[in-house]
């Protein structure tokens, strides 16, 4: 954004960067939506768990419903420890917070049971 404004000021065409900034902002939003950052983070953590056997369920429990499909692949009790808080938050949202990620998460979270082992967070 800054480079676009600076370039337009130096070229003495101040209206031109507004369109470019709007387009670049829209492209950035589309890229973030396609990447789905929280799901990406969850997938990386699950892959690390599969390689090392270590996972930070307290951190994963703070992620949004976007992360549920990846976290559902964890074995118990890690799965329940990561998903219980997300399930509780997903049930609290009203119609204004409805989205596709929450709808998918609710289906996957339907069978989450409280962990018999303490999660430690």
PDB file of C-alpha atoms in Angstrom:
ATOM      1  CA  UNK A   1       0.000   0.000   0.000  1.00  0.00           C
ATOM      2  CA  UNK A   2       2.719   2.459   1.036  1.00  0.00           C
ATOM      3  CA  UNK A   3       4.758   1.777  -2.097  1.00  0.00           C
ATOM      4  CA  UNK A   4       1.689   2.379  -4.290  1.00  0.00           C
ATOM      5  CA  UNK A   5       0.984   5.737  -2.629  1.00  0.00           C
ATOM      6  CA  UNK A   6       4.631   6.785  -2.765  1.00  0.00           C
ATOM      7  CA  UNK A   7       4.852   5.857  -6.443  1.00  0.00           C
ATOM      8  CA  UNK A   8       1.692   7.780  -7.291  1.00  0.00           C
ATOM      9  CA  UNK A   9       2.862  10.877  -5.420  1.00  0.00           C
ATOM     10  CA  UNK A  10       6.208  10.782  -7.179  1.00  0.00           C
ATOM     11  CA  UNK A  11       4.460  10.283 -10.534  1.00  0.00           C
ATOM     12  CA  UNK A  12       1.977  13.067  -9.638  1.00  0.00           C
ATOM     13  CA  UNK A  13      -1.059  10.811 -10.146  1.00  0.00           C
ATOM     14  CA  UNK A  14      -2.650  10.591  -6.702  1.00  0.00           C
ATOM     15  CA  UNK A  15      -5.895   8.894  -7.784  1.00  0.00           C
ATOM     16  CA  UNK A  16      -4.286   5.886  -9.399  1.00  0.00           C
ATOM     17  CA  UNK A  17      -3.167   4.047  -6.226  1.00  0.00           C
ATOM     18  CA  UNK A  18      -6.687   3.913  -4.804  1.00  0.00           C
ATOM     19  CA  UNK A  19      -7.762   1.335  -7.371  1.00  0.00           C
ATOM     20  CA  UNK A  20      -4.527  -0.588  -7.023  1.00  0.00           C
ATOM     21  CA  UNK A  21      -4.829  -0.570  -3.225  1.00  0.00           C
ATOM     22  CA  UNK A  22      -8.421  -1.798  -3.381  1.00  0.00           C
ATOM     23  CA  UNK A  23      -7.478  -4.583  -5.781  1.00  0.00           C
ATOM     24  CA  UNK A  24      -4.424  -5.621  -3.757  1.00  0.00           C
ATOM     25  CA  UNK A  25      -6.492  -5.612  -0.564  1.00  0.00           C
ATOM     26  CA  UNK A  26      -9.167  -7.788  -2.158  1.00  0.00           C
ATOM     27  CA  UNK A  27      -6.509 -10.172  -3.479  1.00  0.00           C
ATOM     28  CA  UNK A  28      -4.916 -10.393  -0.034  1.00  0.00           C
ATOM     29  CA  UNK A  29      -8.284 -11.255   1.536  1.00  0.00           C
ATOM     30  CA  UNK A  30      -8.918 -13.925  -1.081  1.00  0.00           C
ATOM     31  CA  UNK A  31      -5.449 -15.392  -0.517  1.00  0.00           C
ATOM     32  CA  UNK A  32      -6.013 -15.549   3.247  1.00  0.00           C
ATOM     33  CA  UNK A  33      -9.414 -17.152   2.775  1.00  0.00           C
ATOM     34  CA  UNK A  34      -7.905 -19.753   0.449  1.00  0.00           C
ATOM     35  CA  UNK A  35      -5.011 -20.477   2.813  1.00  0.00           C
ATOM     36  CA  UNK A  36      -7.283 -20.778   5.876  1.00  0.00           C
ATOM     37  CA  UNK A  37      -4.487 -19.900   8.355  1.00  0.00           C
ATOM     38  CA  UNK A  38      -5.870 -21.628  11.452  1.00  0.00           C
ATOM     39  CA  UNK A  39      -6.476 -24.873   9.605  1.00  0.00           C
ATOM     40  CA  UNK A  40      -2.955 -24.638   8.175  1.00  0.00           C
ATOM     41  CA  UNK A  41      -1.507 -24.148  11.675  1.00  0.00           C
ATOM     42  CA  UNK A  42      -3.511 -27.100  12.994  1.00  0.00           C
ATOM     43  CA  UNK A  43      -2.379 -29.326  10.124  1.00  0.00           C
ATOM     44  CA  UNK A  44       1.247 -28.418  10.785  1.00  0.00           C
ATOM     45  CA  UNK A  45       0.852 -29.205  14.493  1.00  0.00           C
ATOM     46  CA  UNK A  46      -0.813 -32.568  13.771  1.00  0.00           C
ATOM     47  CA  UNK A  47       1.981 -33.447  11.330  1.00  0.00           C
ATOM     48  CA  UNK A  48       4.559 -32.485  13.976  1.00  0.00           C
ATOM     49  CA  UNK A  49       2.735 -34.669  16.508  1.00  0.00           C
ATOM     50  CA  UNK A  50       2.821 -37.601  14.087  1.00  0.00           C
ATOM     51  CA  UNK A  51       6.584 -37.113  13.688  1.00  0.00           C
ATOM     52  CA  UNK A  52       7.540 -36.396  17.305  1.00  0.00           C
ATOM     53  CA  UNK A  53       4.670 -37.569  19.523  1.00  0.00           C
ATOM     54  CA  UNK A  54       4.507 -34.133  21.160  1.00  0.00           C
ATOM     55  CA  UNK A  55       1.682 -31.597  20.892  1.00  0.00           C
ATOM     56  CA  UNK A  56       0.568 -28.450  22.726  1.00  0.00           C
ATOM     57  CA  UNK A  57      -3.159 -29.084  23.185  1.00  0.00           C
ATOM     58  CA  UNK A  58      -3.604 -25.883  25.209  1.00  0.00           C
ATOM     59  CA  UNK A  59      -2.464 -23.848  22.205  1.00  0.00           C
ATOM     60  CA  UNK A  60      -4.556 -25.888  19.762  1.00  0.00           C
ATOM     61  CA  UNK A  61      -7.635 -25.492  21.990  1.00  0.00           C
ATOM     62  CA  UNK A  62      -7.473 -21.718  21.404  1.00  0.00           C
ATOM     63  CA  UNK A  63      -7.874 -22.085  17.633  1.00  0.00           C
ATOM     64  CA  UNK A  64     -11.187 -21.479  15.884  1.00  0.00           C
ATOM     65  CA  UNK A  65     -13.619 -23.903  14.277  1.00  0.00           C
ATOM     66  CA  UNK A  66     -11.499 -23.697  11.111  1.00  0.00           C
ATOM     67  CA  UNK A  67      -8.956 -26.006  12.774  1.00  0.00           C
ATOM     68  CA  UNK A  68     -11.413 -28.781  13.718  1.00  0.00           C
ATOM     69  CA  UNK A  69     -11.016 -30.998  10.613  1.00  0.00           C
ATOM     70  CA  UNK A  70      -7.253 -31.222  11.168  1.00  0.00           C
ATOM     71  CA  UNK A  71      -7.478 -31.619  14.947  1.00  0.00           C
ATOM     72  CA  UNK A  72     -10.011 -34.426  14.589  1.00  0.00           C
ATOM     73  CA  UNK A  73      -7.141 -36.583  13.281  1.00  0.00           C
ATOM     74  CA  UNK A  74      -5.342 -36.514  16.643  1.00  0.00           C
ATOM     75  CA  UNK A  75      -5.566 -39.687  18.752  1.00  0.00           C
ATOM     76  CA  UNK A  76      -7.266 -39.644  22.143  1.00  0.00           C
ATOM     77  CA  UNK A  77      -6.831 -38.083  24.687  1.00  0.00           C
ATOM     78  CA  UNK A  78      -5.119 -35.290  22.705  1.00  0.00           C
ATOM     79  CA  UNK A  79      -8.090 -35.038  20.343  1.00  0.00           C
ATOM     80  CA  UNK A  80     -10.587 -34.362  23.140  1.00  0.00           C
ATOM     81  CA  UNK A  81      -8.235 -32.001  24.945  1.00  0.00           C
ATOM     82  CA  UNK A  82      -7.845 -29.884  21.820  1.00  0.00           C
ATOM     83  CA  UNK A  83     -11.473 -30.048  20.688  1.00  0.00           C
ATOM     84  CA  UNK A  84     -13.483 -29.663  23.941  1.00  0.00           C
ATOM     85  CA  UNK A  85     -12.925 -25.886  24.282  1.00  0.00           C
ATOM     86  CA  UNK A  86     -13.549 -25.352  20.567  1.00  0.00           C
ATOM     87  CA  UNK A  87     -16.793 -27.335  20.851  1.00  0.00           C
ATOM     88  CA  UNK A  88     -17.915 -25.193  23.797  1.00  0.00           C
ATOM     89  CA  UNK A  89     -17.240 -21.981  21.867  1.00  0.00           C
ATOM     90  CA  UNK A  90     -18.959 -23.289  18.725  1.00  0.00           C
ATOM     91  CA  UNK A  91     -22.160 -23.920  20.682  1.00  0.00           C
ATOM     92  CA  UNK A  92     -22.205 -20.389  22.104  1.00  0.00           C
ATOM     93  CA  UNK A  93     -22.424 -18.540  18.788  1.00  0.00           C
ATOM     94  CA  UNK A  94     -25.761 -17.235  17.592  1.00  0.00           C
ATOM     95  CA  UNK A  95     -27.009 -16.748  14.049  1.00  0.00           C
ATOM     96  CA  UNK A  96     -24.724 -13.732  13.553  1.00  0.00           C
ATOM     97  CA  UNK A  97     -21.678 -15.942  14.009  1.00  0.00           C
ATOM     98  CA  UNK A  98     -22.830 -18.694  11.660  1.00  0.00           C
ATOM     99  CA  UNK A  99     -20.434 -19.695   8.900  1.00  0.00           C
ATOM    100  CA  UNK A 100     -19.389 -22.754   6.927  1.00  0.00           C
ATOM    101  CA  UNK A 101     -16.462 -23.591   9.237  1.00  0.00           C
ATOM    102  CA  UNK A 102     -18.711 -23.708  12.293  1.00  0.00           C
ATOM    103  CA  UNK A 103     -21.268 -25.857  10.472  1.00  0.00           C
ATOM    104  CA  UNK A 104     -18.590 -28.376   9.462  1.00  0.00           C
ATOM    105  CA  UNK A 105     -17.066 -28.242  12.951  1.00  0.00           C
ATOM    106  CA  UNK A 106     -20.404 -28.913  14.656  1.00  0.00           C
ATOM    107  CA  UNK A 107     -20.756 -32.123  12.654  1.00  0.00           C
ATOM    108  CA  UNK A 108     -17.256 -33.268  13.630  1.00  0.00           C
ATOM    109  CA  UNK A 109     -17.630 -32.125  17.237  1.00  0.00           C
ATOM    110  CA  UNK A 110     -20.887 -33.993  17.829  1.00  0.00           C
ATOM    111  CA  UNK A 111     -19.038 -37.038  19.153  1.00  0.00           C
ATOM    112  CA  UNK A 112     -16.403 -35.242  21.251  1.00  0.00           C
ATOM    113  CA  UNK A 113     -16.513 -36.601  24.756  1.00  0.00           C
ATOM    114  CA  UNK A 114     -14.778 -35.156  27.816  1.00  0.00           C
ATOM    115  CA  UNK A 115     -11.285 -36.541  28.236  1.00  0.00           C
ATOM    116  CA  UNK A 116     -10.864 -39.056  31.025  1.00  0.00           C
ATOM    117  CA  UNK A 117      -7.322 -37.790  31.516  1.00  0.00           C
ATOM    118  CA  UNK A 118      -6.872 -34.199  32.664  1.00  0.00           C
ATOM    119  CA  UNK A 119      -5.810 -31.906  29.889  1.00  0.00           C
ATOM    120  CA  UNK A 120      -3.660 -29.715  32.099  1.00  0.00           C
ATOM    121  CA  UNK A 121      -4.839 -26.298  30.966  1.00  0.00           C
TER     122      UNK A 121
END
